[in-house]
């Protein structure tokens, strides 16, 4: 089994002092919350589905321990170095110092929450966990503002000297293995503060709260040497992690697309959001991401969802990374007097799971904009990287109990549903005369198997792929999905293959269009 890393959870913003007092009463800061509703049942109404919550699931699925012992921090301090199991889960309770419910005195009044101070304490906590477990690095799992706290640690705190000693700190890339965020406003939060919504925002975030998500304030706590009041450079992007600070490929962002389930907030932020964070602000540039139809928090929230957990588990413990890109696009010329907008919908599902792992749909305000993405990433005339569609992280084992592998799957299967359609615009407005609503110009499903041909064969990693329209009968009856594996080409540590697009869609995507699958071992 690969070496395991401890997991540290970071909660989101708790609001004004009354909200802080409420949240610190939960022993796990709300990150243990499960759910008993799935969003929509067969009759269009929510129905029962039991989800235990991510903390308990990692204990049962991956053999991790949640060590409390009355006080996680005190317990760690009492243990000998290297005596605690690395397969352990910890909660950074950074709000406790701002609570008034644990008793106060003249010399120990509650502190006003400060994100940079919380990040400095997180640095100390990470070092404590590393020392007591003997693990070289930790995983950070964060909801909402917790992701900005993690980035403050990685981008600023770990790259500045310790003010107590003057000694340089350990770089974030040597402390953190992977960072996973649910609904983090990596690009900030923007409100439409008309119609009394300013009063709502102040009540929700508190007088000193909402500035945490303003780009000017984010620049301060994400940039070494920056101080309060400094203006960011014109080319500074809040949702970008400098390569010298941390590898963005070690980051995964879950992006919520269901604003309606978040209530009144959606009216302040808009429908193209999870109710609080805009879709475009919810991910780090160049990081892995999954779009899921869940809201920022609450009963139908990202953290207490099957979609969020399955992406978390596979990113932390997956053995394979499979990336799909569209290459060689040559979209049809624009009709005279109008513009034709080509879009694609993508859905990614993994065999054995009860939910869709990634979903970009027009109905959720997040289709793949093929015209824009083709211009950005390359077309038939260039050697661009291709339009990215989705990345899947796959396990090659069924389950782990008590730290032991209980079984192996020889092949992991996932499917990628693609729908291509177009809209026509004239004079800045949609033109419906020749339009058929909800009817795609083309739709098919690519089925991909990744793994080995047999348990005792030393064949290395292979992939089999086929379009569903070419598979006779039920796809469950064919494993692997094709008689022969794809011809894989080595590209450094990666393997890739290119699958021609079906003939029927080439008049749209271009005669040279193909789908590239890149398979990598991932750890």
XYZ file of C-alpha atoms in Angstrom:
523
model
C 0.000 0.000 0.000
C 1.246 3.513 -0.803
C 2.386 5.702 2.068
C -0.544 7.500 3.689
C -0.714 11.149 4.789
C -2.667 12.602 7.724
C -5.735 14.644 6.757
C -6.464 18.062 8.286
C -9.934 19.575 7.805
C -10.566 23.330 7.657
C -14.081 24.728 7.980
C -15.473 27.804 6.258
C -16.403 31.257 7.507
C -18.510 31.217 10.682
C -19.844 34.776 10.515
C -20.108 37.289 13.372
C -19.292 36.399 17.034
C -22.668 34.740 17.574
C -21.972 32.453 14.603
C -18.525 31.626 15.966
C -19.982 30.616 19.341
C -22.467 28.334 17.610
C -19.865 26.632 15.422
C -17.286 25.905 18.136
C -19.897 23.830 19.981
C -19.596 21.213 17.239
C -16.637 18.888 18.011
C -15.797 18.615 14.300
C -16.775 22.129 13.171
C -19.649 20.741 11.081
C -17.422 18.650 8.821
C -18.975 15.435 10.134
C -22.453 16.338 8.924
C -24.132 13.760 6.742
C -27.412 13.903 4.880
C -30.642 11.964 4.425
C -31.888 13.654 1.246
C -30.822 13.378 -2.357
C -31.712 16.453 -4.379
C -34.301 15.027 -6.805
C -36.027 11.657 -6.756
C -37.870 9.819 -9.514
C -40.975 11.977 -9.096
C -39.091 15.256 -8.986
C -39.033 15.597 -5.195
C -36.205 14.987 -2.681
C -36.126 11.417 -1.398
C -34.237 9.429 1.202
C -30.549 8.682 0.669
C -28.281 8.063 3.659
C -24.863 9.722 3.468
C -22.680 9.358 6.560
C -20.460 12.405 6.075
C -16.840 12.590 4.883
C -15.114 12.003 8.228
C -16.905 8.724 8.921
C -16.623 7.608 5.301
C -12.825 7.943 5.287
C -12.702 5.857 8.447
C -14.786 3.051 6.947
C -13.491 3.218 3.356
C -9.821 3.996 3.881
C -9.054 2.779 7.415
C -8.370 6.239 8.892
C -8.742 7.083 12.600
C -10.385 10.177 14.060
C -8.384 10.644 17.270
C -10.091 13.034 19.682
C -9.218 11.977 23.276
C -10.905 15.073 24.725
C -8.731 17.542 22.819
C -7.008 16.652 19.566
C -4.279 19.272 19.995
C -3.516 18.301 23.591
C -3.557 14.616 22.656
C -0.984 15.188 19.910
C 1.269 17.143 22.239
C 1.172 14.328 24.800
C 2.353 11.676 22.339
C 5.914 10.705 21.530
C 7.274 11.757 18.154
C 6.322 9.238 15.474
C 3.925 7.388 17.811
C 0.626 8.423 16.141
C -0.675 6.606 13.074
C -0.353 8.642 9.847
C -3.785 7.311 8.778
C -5.474 9.883 10.998
C -7.926 12.773 10.653
C -7.579 16.111 12.442
C -9.694 19.272 12.623
C -7.932 22.620 12.857
C -10.160 24.443 15.378
C -8.944 27.911 14.464
C -12.129 29.633 15.673
C -11.825 28.522 19.327
C -9.721 31.559 20.253
C -12.527 33.845 18.985
C -15.314 32.109 20.947
C -16.821 33.340 24.212
C -18.318 29.999 25.272
C -15.212 28.463 26.876
C -14.907 31.055 29.653
C -13.056 34.365 29.504
C -11.175 36.636 31.838
C -9.665 40.110 31.753
C -6.460 38.630 30.330
C -8.103 36.091 28.025
C -10.871 37.827 26.115
C -12.017 36.341 22.822
C -9.879 37.413 19.896
C -11.235 39.034 16.760
C -10.801 36.492 13.990
C -7.791 37.137 11.762
C -7.140 34.875 8.782
C -3.356 35.332 8.773
C -3.084 34.484 12.472
C -5.233 31.416 11.863
C -2.874 30.411 9.020
C 0.165 30.838 11.273
C -1.487 28.560 13.841
C -2.283 26.115 11.043
C 1.429 26.075 10.142
C 2.259 25.130 13.744
C -0.493 22.502 13.788
C 0.722 20.939 10.543
C 4.243 20.744 11.953
C 2.890 19.121 15.121
C 0.942 16.511 13.131
C 3.964 15.754 10.966
C 6.229 15.328 13.976
C 3.876 13.111 15.955
C 2.892 10.897 13.006
C 6.268 10.817 11.274
C 4.499 11.639 7.982
C 6.484 13.832 5.580
C 3.372 15.752 4.447
C -0.342 16.223 5.180
C -3.468 16.550 3.057
C -5.564 19.690 3.598
C -9.331 19.404 2.999
C -11.179 22.702 3.194
C -14.667 24.118 2.818
C -15.216 27.677 1.576
C -12.970 30.174 3.409
C -10.952 27.243 4.787
C -9.401 26.925 1.325
C -8.179 30.531 1.537
C -6.743 29.742 4.961
C -4.838 26.830 3.412
C -3.605 29.029 0.573
C -2.451 31.689 3.049
C -0.348 28.984 4.724
C 1.055 27.750 1.397
C 1.550 31.059 -0.396
C 2.555 33.445 2.400
C 3.104 32.035 5.894
C 5.377 29.171 4.822
C 7.404 31.541 2.609
C 8.166 34.099 5.324
C 10.415 33.945 8.369
C 8.975 32.950 11.736
C 8.544 36.270 13.642
C 9.254 34.493 16.931
C 12.693 33.217 15.920
C 13.587 34.966 12.685
C 14.258 31.562 11.122
C 12.858 30.659 7.675
C 9.828 28.377 7.692
C 9.432 25.098 5.860
C 8.002 25.716 2.340
C 4.374 24.779 1.772
C 5.311 22.275 -0.929
C 7.249 20.341 1.724
C 4.363 20.471 4.215
C 1.284 19.766 2.074
C 0.858 16.844 -0.298
C -2.599 17.677 -1.725
C -5.158 20.442 -1.212
C -8.876 19.713 -1.788
C -11.449 22.509 -1.605
C -15.256 22.572 -1.559
C -16.770 25.845 -2.814
C -13.761 27.985 -1.908
C -13.989 31.542 -3.334
C -10.503 31.386 -4.851
C -11.359 34.409 -6.995
C -13.268 36.233 -4.229
C -16.981 36.863 -3.676
C -18.968 39.525 -5.488
C -22.418 40.761 -4.407
C -25.059 42.708 -6.236
C -25.791 44.924 -3.250
C -28.961 46.603 -4.471
C -32.470 46.316 -3.096
C -31.467 45.984 0.569
C -29.031 43.146 -0.070
C -26.204 45.177 1.474
C -27.975 44.855 4.837
C -28.297 41.112 4.280
C -24.578 40.760 3.456
C -23.525 42.714 6.552
C -25.789 40.601 8.751
C -24.488 37.378 7.253
C -20.779 38.166 7.213
C -20.469 40.661 10.048
C -18.966 44.167 9.918
C -15.390 42.886 9.561
C -16.176 39.714 7.650
C -16.894 40.234 3.987
C -13.604 42.036 3.297
C -11.863 38.641 3.609
C -13.173 37.848 0.124
C -12.269 41.166 -1.542
C -9.339 40.968 -4.004
C -7.433 43.752 -2.188
C -7.609 41.894 1.122
C -6.845 38.555 -0.555
C -3.683 40.067 -2.047
C -2.520 40.901 1.480
C -2.802 37.395 2.905
C -1.770 35.508 -0.243
C 1.394 37.462 -1.064
C 4.690 37.439 0.898
C 5.677 40.937 1.983
C 2.246 42.460 1.303
C 0.665 44.593 4.032
C -2.840 45.829 4.657
C -3.631 48.658 2.274
C -1.251 47.553 -0.471
C -2.813 47.547 -3.917
C -2.353 44.385 -6.001
C -0.497 44.724 -9.323
C -2.722 44.995 -12.422
C -1.819 41.471 -13.546
C -2.363 39.818 -10.139
C -5.000 37.094 -10.111
C -6.423 35.965 -6.763
C -7.226 32.465 -8.063
C -3.663 31.711 -9.170
C -1.085 29.889 -7.027
C 2.488 30.809 -8.037
C 4.352 27.768 -9.366
C 7.229 28.415 -6.974
C 4.847 28.187 -4.004
C 2.902 25.036 -4.879
C 2.077 22.808 -7.834
C -1.516 23.558 -8.877
C -1.785 19.967 -10.148
C -1.801 18.925 -6.473
C -5.019 20.937 -5.975
C -8.599 19.784 -6.631
C -11.560 22.181 -6.505
C -15.197 21.082 -6.250
C -17.370 23.743 -7.892
C -21.044 23.959 -6.932
C -23.594 24.880 -9.615
C -26.901 24.827 -7.695
C -27.707 28.346 -6.515
C -31.404 27.718 -5.876
C -30.889 25.476 -2.840
C -29.016 28.229 -0.981
C -32.076 30.429 -0.560
C -32.024 34.225 -0.437
C -28.280 34.431 -1.025
C -28.723 33.438 -4.669
C -30.474 36.745 -5.291
C -27.332 38.582 -4.169
C -24.826 36.464 -6.088
C -26.793 35.300 -9.126
C -27.800 31.915 -10.559
C -24.376 31.086 -12.055
C -23.028 30.085 -8.661
C -23.431 27.685 -5.751
C -25.563 30.377 -4.118
C -22.583 32.177 -2.595
C -19.548 31.703 -4.853
C -19.579 32.374 -8.590
C -18.639 29.342 -10.710
C -15.710 31.218 -12.265
C -14.348 32.145 -8.816
C -14.539 28.668 -7.280
C -11.351 27.115 -8.639
C -7.598 27.639 -8.832
C -6.218 28.139 -12.327
C -4.590 24.977 -13.719
C -5.957 22.892 -10.812
C -8.195 19.845 -11.204
C -11.879 20.550 -10.802
C -15.298 18.926 -10.761
C -18.606 20.705 -11.344
C -21.412 19.217 -9.246
C -25.043 20.350 -8.948
C -24.893 21.159 -5.246
C -25.162 24.359 -3.220
C -22.516 26.041 -1.093
C -23.688 24.454 2.158
C -26.809 23.268 3.925
C -28.953 20.188 3.408
C -27.999 19.923 -0.268
C -24.493 21.291 0.189
C -21.142 20.293 -1.293
C -19.528 18.895 1.863
C -22.353 16.547 2.827
C -22.791 15.155 -0.677
C -21.882 11.868 -2.316
C -20.445 13.760 -5.291
C -18.089 15.767 -3.098
C -16.915 12.753 -1.132
C -16.262 10.507 -4.108
C -14.151 13.209 -5.768
C -12.296 13.712 -2.483
C -11.561 10.022 -1.971
C -10.328 9.456 -5.509
C -8.141 12.547 -5.558
C -6.467 11.622 -2.265
C -6.138 7.886 -2.877
C -6.580 7.311 -6.614
C -4.015 5.225 -8.477
C -4.720 6.547 -11.970
C -5.369 9.962 -13.433
C -7.195 9.972 -16.786
C -7.568 13.282 -18.603
C -9.764 13.826 -21.671
C -9.142 16.669 -24.143
C -10.689 17.558 -27.507
C -8.042 18.196 -30.137
C -8.022 19.304 -33.761
C -11.257 21.310 -33.549
C -12.292 23.184 -36.685
C -15.731 24.593 -35.990
C -18.029 25.669 -38.878
C -17.750 29.202 -40.174
C -20.180 31.771 -38.843
C -23.351 32.356 -40.918
C -23.679 35.760 -42.520
C -25.180 38.391 -40.246
C -25.204 36.118 -37.181
C -22.876 34.319 -34.813
C -23.139 30.626 -34.072
C -22.142 29.654 -30.550
C -21.055 26.036 -30.135
C -21.309 24.466 -26.704
C -20.732 21.014 -25.237
C -22.184 19.320 -22.189
C -20.029 16.839 -20.284
C -20.963 14.266 -17.650
C -18.461 11.909 -16.056
C -19.502 8.773 -14.160
C -17.420 6.000 -12.552
C -18.534 2.389 -12.386
C -19.756 1.359 -8.943
C -20.824 4.817 -7.788
C -24.400 6.069 -7.314
C -23.723 9.586 -8.544
C -22.260 11.642 -11.387
C -18.749 12.841 -10.552
C -18.581 15.845 -12.865
C -21.359 17.628 -14.746
C -21.176 20.686 -16.982
C -24.609 21.438 -18.395
C -26.258 24.436 -19.988
C -29.130 24.118 -17.499
C -26.564 24.620 -14.722
C -25.017 27.657 -16.461
C -21.671 25.952 -17.081
C -21.429 24.250 -20.498
C -18.064 24.022 -22.245
C -17.869 27.041 -24.557
C -16.241 25.411 -27.581
C -15.612 28.603 -29.568
C -13.802 30.282 -26.677
C -11.962 27.188 -25.488
C -10.832 26.257 -29.008
C -9.379 29.734 -29.514
C -7.692 29.562 -26.114
C -6.221 26.054 -26.296
C -5.551 25.510 -29.988
C -7.382 24.377 -33.098
C -6.859 22.216 -36.150
C -4.258 24.658 -37.473
C -2.101 24.569 -34.334
C -0.460 22.188 -31.947
C -2.350 23.409 -28.906
C -3.007 21.301 -25.855
C -6.651 20.784 -26.783
C -9.908 21.761 -25.100
C -9.969 20.155 -21.619
C -13.148 18.168 -20.918
C -12.700 16.298 -17.643
C -10.202 14.536 -15.395
C -11.022 11.341 -13.522
C -9.083 9.832 -10.630
C -9.580 6.073 -10.404
C -8.966 3.499 -7.673
C -7.684 0.032 -8.485
C -8.877 -1.496 -5.253
C -12.402 -2.138 -3.976
C -11.947 -1.263 -0.335
C -9.515 -1.072 2.536
C -10.294 -2.342 6.028
C -7.935 -2.126 8.978
C -5.220 -0.791 6.716
C -5.205 -3.834 4.419
C -6.297 -4.253 0.842
C -9.438 -6.371 0.791
C -9.701 -6.776 -2.960
C -8.552 -5.600 -6.349
C -10.415 -4.533 -9.432
C -8.426 -5.317 -12.565
C -9.967 -2.426 -14.460
C -11.547 0.844 -13.446
C -14.303 2.008 -15.777
C -15.588 5.480 -16.342
C -17.841 7.036 -18.943
C -17.796 10.463 -20.523
C -21.108 11.681 -21.955
C -20.717 14.356 -24.629
C -23.480 16.493 -26.147
C -22.704 19.146 -28.769
C -25.236 21.820 -29.667
C -25.347 25.375 -30.950
C -27.160 28.654 -30.489
C -27.497 31.466 -33.023
C -27.147 35.107 -32.003
C -28.168 38.147 -34.040
C -27.608 41.684 -32.823
C -26.655 40.371 -29.412
C -29.855 38.352 -28.977
C -30.720 34.703 -29.410
C -32.351 33.860 -32.727
C -34.839 30.989 -32.446
C -36.313 30.647 -35.946
C -34.412 27.420 -36.794
C -33.845 26.283 -33.205
C -34.949 22.969 -31.653
C -34.761 23.309 -27.880
C -33.099 20.494 -25.899
C -32.072 18.696 -29.103
C -28.287 18.276 -29.461
C -26.578 18.285 -32.825
C -24.705 15.176 -31.644
C -24.553 13.008 -28.531
C -22.596 9.895 -27.585
C -20.830 8.298 -24.603
C -17.205 7.254 -24.492
C -16.591 4.210 -22.275
C -13.055 3.819 -20.948
C -11.490 0.937 -19.008
C -8.118 1.526 -17.340
C -6.007 -1.125 -15.644
C -4.503 -4.504 -16.503
C -5.726 -7.289 -18.723
C -5.336 -9.976 -16.044
C -4.290 -10.330 -12.419
C -1.098 -12.282 -13.140
C -0.021 -10.537 -16.335
C 2.780 -7.997 -16.132
C 1.305 -5.826 -18.864
C 1.518 -2.472 -17.115
C -1.173 0.175 -17.463
C -3.497 -0.199 -20.429
C -6.694 1.456 -21.621
C -9.623 0.194 -23.673
C -12.116 2.671 -25.169
C -15.231 2.580 -27.336
C -18.118 4.877 -28.222
C -21.370 3.532 -26.821
C -23.050 3.820 -30.227
C -20.647 1.106 -31.471
C -21.156 -1.323 -28.563
C -23.898 -3.917 -29.189
C -26.178 -4.750 -26.278
C -25.624 -3.755 -22.664
C -22.257 -2.177 -21.890
C -22.217 -4.106 -18.587
C -21.876 -7.343 -20.562
C -18.606 -6.254 -22.211
C -15.483 -6.003 -20.048
C -13.112 -4.722 -21.260
C -15.209 -2.559 -23.529
C -13.057 -3.271 -26.631
C -11.427 -6.452 -27.883
C -7.984 -4.844 -28.020
C -6.429 -2.156 -25.858
C -5.678 1.272 -27.281
C -2.261 1.933 -28.726
C -0.620 3.950 -25.955
C 2.192 6.401 -26.689
C 4.686 7.226 -23.944
C 5.124 10.903 -23.180
C 7.506 11.161 -20.250
C 5.681 9.568 -17.319
C 2.332 9.751 -19.131
C 0.646 7.444 -21.619
C -1.761 8.833 -24.161
C -3.931 7.662 -27.010
C -6.063 9.539 -29.517
C -9.558 8.342 -30.374
C -11.131 9.631 -33.612
C -14.446 11.360 -33.184
C -17.373 9.529 -34.834
C -17.935 10.356 -38.496
C -21.337 11.931 -37.833
C -19.876 14.743 -35.692
C -16.871 15.583 -37.863
C -18.819 18.104 -39.998
C -19.216 20.057 -36.752
C -15.945 19.499 -34.891
C -13.709 19.099 -37.920
C -12.319 16.240 -39.995
C -9.202 16.041 -37.798
C -11.073 16.170 -34.497
C -10.190 13.520 -31.954
C -10.366 12.902 -28.250
C -7.050 12.454 -26.469
C -6.921 10.301 -23.331
C -3.885 10.787 -21.121
C -3.337 8.125 -18.457
C -0.921 8.692 -15.589
C -0.069 6.831 -12.442
C -1.132 9.142 -9.634
C -0.028 9.268 -6.034
